[in-house]
Short mmCIF file of C-alpha atoms in Angstrom, two decimals:
data_model
loop_
_atom_site.label_atom_id
_atom_site.label_comp_id
_atom_site.label_asym_id
_atom_site.label_seq_id
_atom_site.Cartn_x
_atom_site.Cartn_y
_atom_site.Cartn_z
CA MET A 1 118.48 127.91 71.16
CA ALA A 2 119.71 126.90 67.71
CA ASN A 3 123.31 127.22 68.84
CA LYS A 4 122.56 125.25 72.03
CA ASN A 5 121.17 122.41 69.96
CA ALA A 6 124.14 122.72 67.59
CA ILE A 7 126.49 122.02 70.51
CA GLN A 8 124.97 118.60 70.94
CA ASN A 9 125.31 117.80 67.22
CA ILE A 10 128.95 118.84 66.57
CA GLU A 11 131.04 116.14 64.91
CA ILE A 12 134.80 116.25 64.97
CA ASP A 13 135.24 115.36 61.30
CA ASN A 14 132.41 117.40 59.90
CA ILE A 15 132.02 121.01 61.09
CA ASP A 16 129.04 123.12 60.15
CA THR A 17 130.62 126.44 59.05
CA ASP A 18 127.37 128.29 59.74
CA ILE A 19 127.73 127.79 63.48
CA ASP A 20 128.56 130.95 65.42
CA PHE A 21 131.39 129.46 67.53
CA GLU A 22 131.82 132.64 69.56
CA GLU A 23 128.16 132.58 70.65
CA VAL A 24 128.39 128.85 71.36
CA GLU A 25 131.45 129.41 73.56
CA GLY A 26 129.60 132.14 75.47
CA LEU A 27 126.63 129.83 76.04
CA LEU A 28 128.90 127.03 77.25
CA SER A 29 130.67 129.38 79.65
CA LYS A 30 127.29 130.45 81.12
CA GLN A 31 126.23 126.81 81.53
CA LEU A 32 129.51 125.97 83.24
CA GLU A 33 129.11 128.93 85.57
CA ASP A 34 125.57 127.77 86.52
CA SER A 35 126.74 124.18 86.96
CA PHE A 36 129.57 125.19 89.31
CA SER A 37 127.10 127.30 91.29
CA ASN A 38 124.65 124.37 91.59
CA LEU A 39 127.52 122.06 92.58
CA GLU A 40 128.50 124.43 95.36
CA LEU A 41 124.89 124.50 96.62
CA LEU A 42 124.72 120.69 96.61
CA GLU A 43 127.98 120.42 98.54
CA ASN A 44 126.74 122.99 101.06
CA ASP A 45 123.46 121.08 101.42
CA ARG A 46 125.34 117.88 102.08
CA GLU A 47 127.51 119.54 104.71
CA SER A 48 124.36 120.93 106.36
CA ILE A 49 122.91 117.42 106.85
CA ALA A 50 123.64 117.12 110.52
CA ASP A 51 124.12 113.81 112.25
CA PRO A 52 121.27 112.92 114.64
CA ASP A 53 121.46 114.36 118.13
CA SER A 54 123.23 112.29 120.72
CA LEU A 55 121.15 109.52 122.25
CA GLY A 56 121.22 111.18 125.65
CA LYS A 57 119.61 114.36 124.36
CA ILE A 58 116.98 112.39 122.45
CA VAL A 59 116.15 110.35 125.58
CA LEU A 60 115.68 113.49 127.66
CA ASP A 61 113.52 115.15 125.00
CA GLU A 62 111.42 112.03 124.46
CA VAL A 63 110.86 111.36 128.18
CA TRP A 64 109.82 114.98 128.69
CA LYS A 65 107.54 114.84 125.67
CA GLN A 66 105.95 111.56 126.77
CA PHE A 67 105.38 112.83 130.31
CA GLY A 68 103.55 115.90 129.04
CA ASN A 69 101.65 113.81 126.52
CA GLN A 70 100.56 111.26 129.17
CA ILE A 71 99.32 113.98 131.52
CA GLY A 72 97.38 115.62 128.69
CA LEU A 73 95.82 112.30 127.65
CA ASP A 74 95.08 111.34 131.26
CA LEU A 75 93.23 114.60 131.84
CA THR A 76 91.03 113.94 128.80
CA ASN A 77 90.80 110.14 128.94
CA GLU A 78 87.44 109.79 130.68
CA THR A 79 84.52 109.39 128.27
CA LEU A 80 81.07 110.87 128.91
CA ILE A 81 79.69 107.41 129.69
CA GLN A 82 82.50 106.69 132.16
CA LYS A 83 81.94 110.07 133.76
CA TYR A 84 78.19 109.40 134.13
CA ASP A 85 78.81 105.99 135.70
CA ARG A 86 81.30 107.57 138.11
CA GLU A 87 78.84 110.30 139.13
CA HIS A 88 75.81 107.94 139.23
CA PRO A 89 76.95 104.65 140.80
CA GLU A 90 73.38 103.50 141.56
CA GLN A 91 71.99 100.20 140.24
CA TYR A 92 68.70 99.67 138.43
CA GLU A 93 66.95 98.55 141.60
CA ASP A 94 67.91 101.87 143.18
CA ILE A 95 66.18 104.00 140.57
CA ALA A 96 63.27 101.80 139.36
CA ASP A 97 60.87 102.93 142.08
CA SER A 98 62.03 106.55 141.94
CA VAL A 99 60.85 106.73 138.32
CA MET A 100 57.35 105.81 139.49
CA GLN A 101 57.53 108.47 142.19
CA ASP A 102 58.49 111.17 139.70
CA LYS A 103 56.01 114.05 139.57
CA ARG A 104 55.56 113.72 135.81
CA TYR A 105 54.53 110.09 136.15
CA LYS A 106 52.12 110.85 138.97
CA ASP A 107 50.51 113.70 137.02
CA VAL A 108 49.95 111.56 133.92
CA ASN A 109 48.70 108.63 136.05
CA LYS A 110 46.22 110.92 137.82
CA ALA A 111 44.96 112.30 134.50
CA MET A 112 44.54 108.71 133.23
CA LYS A 113 42.35 107.72 136.18
CA GLU A 114 40.22 110.82 135.79
CA LYS A 115 39.74 110.00 132.14
CA GLN A 116 38.79 106.41 133.03
CA GLN A 117 36.18 107.59 135.50
CA ALA A 118 34.81 109.84 132.77
CA GLY A 119 34.39 106.70 130.65
CA ASN A 120 36.56 107.78 127.72
CA LEU A 121 39.93 106.18 128.49
CA LYS A 122 41.20 104.14 125.54
CA ASP A 123 43.61 101.23 125.84
CA GLU A 124 46.50 102.35 123.58
CA TYR A 125 47.56 98.75 122.93
CA THR A 126 44.14 97.19 122.15
CA GLY A 127 42.09 100.15 120.96
CA LYS A 128 39.27 99.29 123.41
CA ILE A 129 37.69 101.61 125.96
CA LEU A 130 38.73 100.75 129.50
CA LYS A 131 35.72 100.48 131.79
CA ARG A 132 35.52 102.21 135.14
CA ASN A 133 35.81 98.96 137.07
CA GLU A 134 38.81 97.64 135.09
CA ASN A 135 42.33 97.84 136.37
CA ALA A 136 44.16 100.34 134.13
CA ASN A 137 47.97 100.65 134.17
CA LEU A 138 50.23 103.37 132.83
CA ASP A 139 52.87 101.50 130.82
CA HIS A 140 56.35 102.71 129.95
CA VAL A 141 56.48 101.90 126.24
CA VAL A 142 60.28 101.86 126.36
CA SER A 143 60.89 100.17 129.67
CA ARG A 144 62.76 101.68 132.57
CA LYS A 145 65.29 98.84 132.42
CA GLU A 146 66.03 99.43 128.74
CA LEU A 147 66.52 103.13 129.35
CA PHE A 148 68.73 102.46 132.37
CA ASP A 149 71.02 100.31 130.24
CA ASN A 150 71.04 102.78 127.33
CA GLN A 151 74.66 103.99 126.97
CA ARG A 152 73.74 106.91 124.73
CA ARG A 153 71.43 108.20 127.48
CA LYS A 154 74.45 108.33 129.78
CA GLN A 155 76.43 110.09 127.07
CA ALA A 156 73.65 112.69 126.86
CA ASN A 157 73.72 113.01 130.69
CA LEU A 158 69.98 112.35 130.96
CA GLY A 159 68.37 110.58 133.91
CA VAL A 160 66.10 107.57 133.43
CA ALA A 161 63.08 109.46 134.77
CA ASN A 162 63.65 112.29 132.25
CA LEU A 163 63.08 109.89 129.36
CA ALA A 164 60.89 107.20 130.88
CA ASN A 165 58.26 109.71 131.95
CA LYS A 166 57.99 111.60 128.70
CA GLU A 167 54.37 111.95 127.63
CA GLU A 168 55.02 109.95 124.43
CA ASN A 169 56.42 107.04 126.49
CA LEU A 170 53.45 106.68 128.88
CA LYS A 171 50.48 104.76 127.45
CA PRO A 172 47.39 103.45 129.34
CA THR A 173 46.59 99.76 128.93
CA ASN A 174 44.88 96.97 130.89
CA GLU A 175 46.73 95.52 133.85
CA SER A 176 46.97 91.99 132.44
CA LEU A 177 48.62 93.10 129.20
CA ASN A 178 50.98 95.43 131.04
CA LYS A 179 52.16 92.69 133.40
CA SER A 180 52.49 90.23 130.51
CA LYS A 181 54.65 92.68 128.58
CA GLY A 182 56.88 93.38 131.59
CA ALA A 183 60.28 94.93 130.69
CA LYS A 184 60.16 93.67 127.10
CA SER A 185 59.98 96.12 124.25
CA ASN A 186 56.80 96.21 122.15
CA LYS A 187 58.73 94.75 119.24
CA GLU A 188 60.03 91.84 121.32
CA TYR A 189 56.53 91.26 122.70
CA ILE A 190 55.00 91.07 119.22
CA GLU A 191 57.75 88.88 117.77
CA THR A 192 57.12 86.17 120.39
CA ARG A 193 53.35 86.54 120.22
CA GLU A 194 52.46 83.19 118.66
CA THR A 195 54.51 81.13 121.12
CA ARG A 196 53.39 83.24 124.06
CA GLU A 197 49.67 82.99 123.20
CA LYS A 198 49.86 79.20 122.98
CA SER A 199 51.51 79.18 126.38
CA LEU A 200 48.91 81.58 127.82
CA ILE A 201 46.04 79.43 126.57
CA LYS A 202 47.56 76.29 128.10
CA GLN A 203 48.12 78.16 131.38
CA ASN A 204 44.50 79.25 131.39
CA GLU A 205 43.33 75.68 130.73
CA ARG A 206 45.42 74.41 133.63
CA ALA A 207 44.03 77.16 135.83
CA SER A 208 40.47 76.20 134.86
CA ARG A 209 41.11 72.55 135.71
CA LYS A 210 42.43 73.54 139.11
CA VAL A 211 39.29 75.60 139.67
CA ASP A 212 37.10 72.63 138.72
CA GLU A 213 39.06 70.39 141.07
CA SER A 214 38.83 72.87 143.92
CA ASN A 215 36.27 72.88 146.76
CA MET A 216 34.81 76.22 145.66
CA SER A 217 31.11 76.57 145.06
CA ALA A 218 29.77 76.42 141.53
CA VAL A 219 29.19 80.17 141.52
CA ASP A 220 32.72 80.91 142.72
CA LYS A 221 34.12 78.50 140.14
CA ARG A 222 32.21 80.27 137.39
CA LEU A 223 33.35 83.71 138.54
CA GLN A 224 36.95 82.55 138.85
CA LYS A 225 36.90 81.07 135.37
CA GLU A 226 35.38 84.27 133.95
CA GLU A 227 38.10 86.31 135.63
CA ASN A 228 40.79 83.99 134.22
CA ASP A 229 39.25 84.18 130.76
CA LYS A 230 39.06 87.99 131.02
CA ARG A 231 42.77 88.18 131.83
CA LEU A 232 43.57 85.87 128.93
CA ASN A 233 41.45 87.86 126.49
CA ASP A 234 42.98 91.14 127.64
CA LYS A 235 46.40 89.73 126.82
CA LEU A 236 45.29 88.27 123.52
CA ALA A 237 43.60 91.54 122.52
CA ALA A 238 46.95 93.32 121.94
CA ASP A 239 46.98 94.97 118.51
CA ASP A 240 50.34 94.68 116.76
CA GLU A 241 49.90 97.84 114.72
CA LEU A 242 48.84 99.95 117.71
CA MET A 243 51.73 98.67 119.81
CA MET A 244 54.31 99.37 117.09
CA ARG A 245 52.86 102.82 116.48
CA ALA A 246 53.15 103.63 120.18
CA ASP A 247 56.69 102.20 120.22
CA LYS A 248 57.78 104.30 117.25
CA GLU A 249 56.31 107.49 118.71
CA ALA A 250 57.98 106.92 122.07
CA ARG A 251 61.39 106.03 120.61
CA ASN A 252 61.37 108.99 118.25
CA ALA A 253 60.76 111.38 121.15
CA ILE A 254 63.35 109.69 123.38
CA ASN A 255 66.03 109.41 120.67
CA LYS A 256 65.51 113.04 119.71
CA ASP A 257 66.23 114.17 123.26
CA ILE A 258 69.24 111.84 123.46
CA ALA A 259 70.65 113.04 120.11
CA ILE A 260 70.29 116.73 120.98
CA ASN A 261 71.78 116.43 124.45
CA ALA A 262 74.52 113.99 123.39
CA THR A 263 75.62 116.38 120.65
CA LYS A 264 75.79 119.22 123.15
CA GLU A 265 77.69 117.14 125.69
CA VAL A 266 80.16 115.79 123.11
CA GLY A 267 80.74 119.30 121.77
CA LYS A 268 81.41 120.68 125.24
CA LYS A 269 83.71 117.79 126.13
CA ALA A 270 85.63 118.01 122.85
CA GLY A 271 86.15 121.73 123.39
CA LYS A 272 87.26 121.26 126.99
CA ASP A 273 89.58 118.39 126.06
CA ALA A 274 91.15 120.49 123.30
CA LEU A 275 91.75 123.39 125.71
CA LYS A 276 93.20 121.02 128.34
CA ALA A 277 95.55 119.42 125.80
CA MET A 278 96.64 122.83 124.52
CA ALA A 279 97.19 124.10 128.06
CA VAL A 280 99.29 121.08 129.08
CA SER A 281 101.30 121.19 125.85
CA ALA A 282 101.91 124.93 126.24
CA LEU A 283 102.84 124.55 129.91
CA PHE A 284 105.38 121.79 129.30
CA THR A 285 106.85 123.62 126.31
CA LEU A 286 107.20 126.81 128.35
CA LEU A 287 108.88 124.93 131.21
CA LYS A 288 111.24 123.23 128.77
CA GLU A 289 112.21 126.53 127.09
CA ILE A 290 112.80 128.20 130.45
CA MET A 291 114.93 125.26 131.59
CA ASN A 292 116.96 125.44 128.36
CA GLY A 293 117.42 129.17 128.91
CA LEU A 294 118.65 128.58 132.46
CA ILE A 295 121.09 125.94 131.24
CA ARG A 296 122.45 128.31 128.58
CA PHE A 297 122.81 131.06 131.20
CA LEU A 298 124.65 128.77 133.63
CA LYS A 299 127.00 127.59 130.88
CA ALA A 300 127.86 131.14 129.84
CA GLY A 301 131.36 132.38 130.69
CA SER A 302 130.22 135.68 132.17
CA LYS A 303 127.00 135.87 134.14
CA SER A 304 124.93 138.96 134.69
CA PHE A 305 121.34 139.90 135.36
CA ASN A 306 121.07 141.32 131.83
CA GLY A 307 122.40 138.04 130.48
CA PHE A 308 119.76 136.17 132.47
CA LEU A 309 117.00 138.43 131.13
CA SER A 310 118.33 137.98 127.59
CA GLU A 311 118.16 134.17 127.87
CA MET A 312 114.64 134.38 129.32
CA ARG A 313 113.54 136.62 126.44
CA GLU A 314 114.94 134.09 123.99
CA SER A 315 113.07 131.31 125.77
CA ILE A 316 109.78 133.23 125.69
CA LYS A 317 110.34 134.11 122.04
CA SER A 318 110.96 130.45 121.21
CA PHE A 319 107.82 129.50 123.15
CA PHE A 320 105.59 131.88 121.18
CA SER A 321 107.08 130.67 117.91
CA LYS A 322 105.54 127.24 118.68
CA ILE A 323 101.98 128.45 119.27
CA LEU A 324 100.82 126.84 116.03
CA SER A 325 101.90 123.44 117.36
CA PHE A 326 99.67 123.95 120.41
CA VAL A 327 96.71 124.68 118.13
CA LYS A 328 97.45 121.50 116.17
CA THR A 329 97.55 119.54 119.43
CA GLY A 330 94.17 120.95 120.38
CA ALA A 331 92.71 120.17 116.96
CA SER A 332 93.87 116.53 117.01
CA THR A 333 92.51 116.15 120.57
CA LEU A 334 89.18 117.63 119.49
CA ILE A 335 88.90 115.16 116.60
CA GLY A 336 90.06 112.28 118.81
CA THR A 337 87.43 113.09 121.45
CA ILE A 338 84.63 113.20 118.88
CA ILE A 339 85.72 109.88 117.37
CA SER A 340 86.01 108.20 120.78
CA GLU A 341 82.53 109.47 121.74
CA ILE A 342 81.03 108.24 118.47
CA PHE A 343 82.14 104.77 119.54
CA GLY A 344 81.37 105.64 123.15
CA PRO A 345 79.64 102.38 124.25
CA ILE A 346 82.62 100.34 123.02
CA VAL A 347 85.35 102.76 124.12
CA SER A 348 83.85 103.13 127.60
CA ALA A 349 84.27 99.41 128.23
CA PHE A 350 88.06 99.95 128.33
CA LYS A 351 89.66 102.43 130.68
CA LYS A 352 92.39 103.81 128.42
CA LEU A 353 90.92 103.18 124.97
CA ALA A 354 89.82 106.81 124.52
CA SER A 355 93.41 108.01 125.01
CA VAL A 356 94.68 105.35 122.60
CA ILE A 357 92.22 106.60 119.96
CA LYS A 358 93.32 110.21 120.49
CA GLN A 359 96.98 109.18 120.22
CA GLY A 360 96.20 107.27 117.02
CA VAL A 361 94.28 110.19 115.52
CA SER A 362 97.16 112.55 116.32
CA SER A 363 99.69 110.22 114.65
CA LEU A 364 97.45 109.73 111.62
CA ILE A 365 97.01 113.49 111.16
CA ASP A 366 100.79 114.03 111.43
CA ALA A 367 101.48 111.28 108.86
CA VAL A 368 98.92 112.64 106.39
CA ASN A 369 100.21 116.21 106.78
CA TYR A 370 103.78 115.02 106.15
CA LEU A 371 102.85 113.13 102.99
CA ARG A 372 100.71 116.03 101.69
CA ASP A 373 103.44 118.61 102.24
CA LYS A 374 104.75 119.77 98.84
CA LYS A 375 108.30 119.91 100.21
CA ASN A 376 108.23 116.15 100.77
CA LYS A 377 106.75 115.02 97.44
CA GLU A 378 110.12 114.77 95.70
CA LYS A 379 111.82 112.89 98.52
CA PRO A 380 112.78 109.23 97.94
CA PHE A 381 110.24 106.62 98.96
CA SER A 382 112.61 105.15 101.56
CA ILE A 383 112.89 108.50 103.36
CA LYS A 384 109.11 108.97 103.29
CA VAL A 385 108.64 105.53 104.80
CA ALA A 386 111.23 106.27 107.48
CA GLN A 387 109.62 109.60 108.41
CA VAL A 388 106.16 108.04 108.60
CA GLY A 389 107.77 105.27 110.65
CA LYS A 390 108.95 107.90 113.13
CA ILE A 391 105.43 109.26 113.44
CA ILE A 392 103.97 105.78 113.94
CA THR A 393 106.69 104.97 116.48
CA VAL A 394 105.76 108.04 118.51
CA GLY A 395 102.11 106.92 118.42
CA LEU A 396 102.93 103.35 119.47
CA VAL A 397 105.20 104.55 122.24
CA GLY A 398 102.49 106.89 123.50
CA GLY A 399 99.88 104.13 123.40
CA SER A 400 102.09 101.63 125.21
CA ALA A 401 102.90 104.24 127.84
CA LEU A 402 99.17 104.51 128.64
CA PHE A 403 98.86 100.83 129.51
CA LEU A 404 102.25 100.76 131.21
CA GLY A 405 101.17 103.68 133.38
CA GLU A 406 98.08 101.77 134.45
CA VAL A 407 100.25 98.80 135.45
CA PHE A 408 102.53 101.02 137.53
CA GLU A 409 99.52 102.76 139.09
CA LYS A 410 97.89 99.49 140.20
CA PHE A 411 101.15 98.36 141.75
CA LEU A 412 101.75 101.67 143.53
CA LEU A 413 98.23 101.75 144.93
CA THR A 414 99.23 98.82 147.13
CA VAL A 415 101.91 101.02 148.73
CA PRO A 416 100.70 103.00 151.79
CA GLY A 417 100.39 106.74 151.16
CA MET A 418 100.13 106.42 147.39
CA GLN A 419 96.35 106.83 147.50
CA ILE A 420 96.64 110.55 148.31
CA GLU A 421 94.60 112.58 145.80
CA ILE A 422 96.20 115.58 144.08
CA PRO A 423 93.71 118.17 142.71
CA LEU A 424 93.24 117.96 138.92
CA MET A 425 95.97 115.30 138.67
CA GLY A 426 94.51 112.22 140.37
CA SER A 427 96.21 110.07 142.96
CA LEU A 428 99.91 110.20 143.81
CA ALA A 429 100.19 106.65 142.46
CA ASN A 430 98.69 107.81 139.17
CA LEU A 431 101.14 110.70 138.84
CA ILE A 432 104.20 108.58 139.65
CA GLY A 433 102.90 105.84 137.36
CA LEU A 434 102.66 108.36 134.54
CA PHE A 435 106.23 109.50 135.12
CA LEU A 436 107.63 105.95 135.26
CA SER A 437 105.74 104.89 132.13
CA SER A 438 106.95 108.03 130.36
CA LEU A 439 110.52 107.26 131.44
CA VAL A 440 110.43 103.68 130.15
CA SER A 441 108.51 104.43 126.94
CA GLY A 442 110.60 107.54 126.33
CA LEU A 443 113.81 105.53 126.61
CA VAL A 444 112.58 102.86 124.19
CA GLY A 445 111.12 105.43 121.82
CA ALA A 446 114.30 107.51 121.85
CA ILE A 447 116.44 104.52 120.87
CA VAL A 448 114.11 103.65 117.98
CA LEU A 449 113.85 107.27 116.83
CA ASN A 450 117.63 107.67 116.98
CA LEU A 451 118.10 104.64 114.74
CA ILE A 452 115.51 105.96 112.28
CA ASP A 453 117.15 109.42 112.28
CA LYS A 454 120.52 107.84 111.49
CA PHE A 455 118.96 105.88 108.65
CA ILE A 456 117.32 109.02 107.24
CA ALA A 457 120.56 111.05 107.50
CA LYS A 458 122.47 108.27 105.74
CA LYS A 459 119.91 108.07 102.93
CA ILE A 460 119.87 111.84 102.43
CA LYS A 461 123.68 111.96 102.30
CA GLU A 462 123.74 109.13 99.77
CA GLU A 463 121.22 111.00 97.65
CA LYS A 464 123.27 114.22 97.82
CA ASP A 465 126.46 112.30 97.01
CA GLN A 466 124.87 110.87 93.88
CA GLN A 467 123.60 114.32 92.86
CA ILE A 468 127.11 115.76 93.34
CA ILE A 469 128.65 112.98 91.21
CA ASP A 470 126.07 113.53 88.47
CA LYS A 471 126.69 117.29 88.55
CA LYS A 472 130.49 116.83 88.33
CA ASN A 473 130.07 114.45 85.39
CA GLY A 474 127.91 117.04 83.69
CA ILE A 475 130.57 119.71 84.25
CA MET A 476 133.27 117.47 82.78
CA ASN A 477 131.13 116.85 79.70
CA LEU A 478 130.56 120.58 79.26
CA GLN A 479 134.29 121.26 79.59
CA GLN A 480 135.04 118.68 76.89
CA VAL A 481 132.48 120.25 74.58
CA GLN A 482 133.90 123.71 75.35
CA ARG A 483 137.45 122.58 74.48
CA PHE A 484 136.23 120.90 71.31
CA VAL A 485 134.38 124.04 70.20
CA ALA A 486 137.47 126.20 70.92
CA GLU A 487 139.65 123.92 68.77
CA LYS A 488 137.18 123.98 65.93
CA ARG A 489 136.91 127.74 66.16
CA VAL A 490 140.71 128.03 65.67
CA VAL A 491 140.56 125.71 62.64
CA ALA A 492 137.73 127.71 61.11
CA LEU A 493 139.54 131.02 61.74
CA LYS A 494 142.73 129.68 60.12
CA GLU A 495 140.85 128.57 57.02
CA ASN A 496 139.18 131.98 56.73
CA VAL A 497 142.57 133.77 56.88
CA MET A 498 144.09 131.49 54.22
CA ASN A 499 141.13 132.09 51.92
CA GLU A 500 141.52 135.84 52.28
CA ILE A 501 145.30 135.62 51.44
CA SER A 502 144.56 133.59 48.29
CA GLU A 503 141.99 136.10 47.17
CA ASN A 504 144.44 138.99 47.73
CA HIS A 505 147.17 137.22 45.67
CA ALA A 506 144.79 136.70 42.77
CA LEU A 507 143.74 140.35 42.87
CA ALA A 508 147.42 141.53 42.84
CA LYS A 509 148.18 139.28 39.89
CA ASP A 510 145.31 140.79 37.88
CA ILE A 511 146.42 144.35 38.64
CA MET A 512 150.05 143.66 37.59
CA GLN A 513 148.93 141.97 34.38
CA GLN A 514 146.80 144.96 33.43
CA SER A 515 149.70 147.37 34.08
CA LEU A 516 152.18 145.42 31.93
CA ASN A 517 149.71 145.21 29.10
CA LYS A 518 149.29 148.93 29.16
CA ILE A 519 153.07 149.51 29.06
CA PHE A 520 153.62 147.27 26.05
CA ASP A 521 150.68 148.73 24.19
CA ASP A 522 152.08 152.27 24.44
CA ASN A 523 155.84 151.63 23.56
CA HIS A 524 155.47 152.97 19.94
CA ALA A 525 154.85 156.58 21.09
CA SER A 526 157.36 159.46 20.62
CA GLY A 527 160.48 159.88 22.67
CA SER A 528 159.41 162.69 24.93
CA LYS A 529 155.93 161.35 25.10
CA ASN A 530 157.27 157.85 25.79
CA LYS A 531 159.50 159.22 28.43
CA ASN A 532 156.63 160.95 30.20
CA THR A 533 154.54 157.83 29.88
CA ILE A 534 157.28 155.60 31.30
CA THR A 535 157.74 158.02 34.19
CA LYS A 536 153.99 157.96 34.81
CA ASN A 537 153.86 154.19 34.53
CA GLN A 538 156.72 153.84 37.01
CA SER A 539 154.79 156.01 39.45
CA GLU A 540 151.74 153.86 38.96
CA LEU A 541 153.79 150.69 39.48
CA LEU A 542 155.20 152.07 42.74
CA GLN A 543 151.70 152.92 43.91
CA MET A 544 150.51 149.43 42.96
CA GLN A 545 153.41 147.93 44.90
CA LYS A 546 152.40 149.93 47.98
CA ASP A 547 148.80 148.84 47.54
CA LEU A 548 149.87 145.20 47.26
CA GLU A 549 151.95 145.50 50.40
CA GLY A 550 148.95 146.97 52.13
CA LEU A 551 146.75 144.09 51.03
CA LEU A 552 149.31 141.49 52.06
#
């Protein structure tokens, strides 16, 4: 690491002699090797960026995809409320009397009369005991009309009688108060109490004046006035607290039944819709893979039964490799169904809105999954936007195809023979309308997707080109540093050799000086002794000369 840092701090005019240039050169060589390897990978990646498929292929794929998608959405488009209205086309007037004829209502009404005859029947709205000779009515706290119009009841697949005749919703009260309340809810009746009571009092006064002006006898007038006053007092005797308590009890019981049954119905529908969507997606994918296999077989140079079986095996293998996508289709449909049923009363007002919601949910899930994918986090923002744009385009194309299909269907229904019903698929006009809408939307979608694909491919290539340029610049810089280090290594080696030569020369000079001194110091010795000494000194000088040659 120290040497790696030293590479970045080398100065041409000032070399640090402590640097291990050999190790530095080895490190640079390894870095260059890695850089060339990375450069090769980048160039291979760039070459692998294929241009978008031809427009014709994209059109065929998109039309096929849209056709399968439209059939899947069409099979799951109907909401629970729309289904109930289709299966129960009756109007309120058709079922109002049947609620009163329901066995549960008759049983409770019979028990009420028996209780009145026993003298212990209490008016649930006034708190008074209803006398035997009074006209007692069994009131639907939550009116039949309100329950008939309740969209959540339809979603729960519950009949009006099932809820209207619940024990908690049937309360005995006097006839005058029941008729005055009519189809209004208890809350509405109480909120308008002050205005209504003033009106009732004025009506009673007018009725009394008419009685006085009539030709009836005095006794009849008195009895008629007493009867009118009794009716008025029965209406005025309504207790707000008792009425709201009865209303709360009834609504709690009714809403509980609706919530339980609606949850069950939504769950069953969501599951069925998911299975339908998965089945349609799987079927169209299988057909597409088989068709591709047949095309490959027909294009092959040599044809044989084994070749045909091989292509079919490849098609089946490719089909099973896409099972996860079918599960994802089912999951998005399941979520879409639940969301559309949550907003059921609004969604049911529009024929194709449920399918639009499912298409939107599917696109949203795809976009979120793409952005959350770790492989896409490092991609440029422009590419992310383009990819999300593709997903949104598919969603918009699918949504527009729904409405376009409805337009084609309405037109085709005017053509004789187009009204023929096909099991599980709807009318012939509906099926042809789906195909035509898929064809048009697929063509438009394919053109847009092709343009987006070209934009993405261009952006990715530009990014790879910039990475390649940066990598090549880095390699050039490393090569310059490597050459610089090699030059400095030669300079340092040369200086080291020169220093060693100088040291060897100095050492030789010292040795020669010591030998000469020894010769001159011993020249006064005797002849024979001097002779032996000179001979010995000559031998030593020869040896020194050899040693010096060895050093040099």
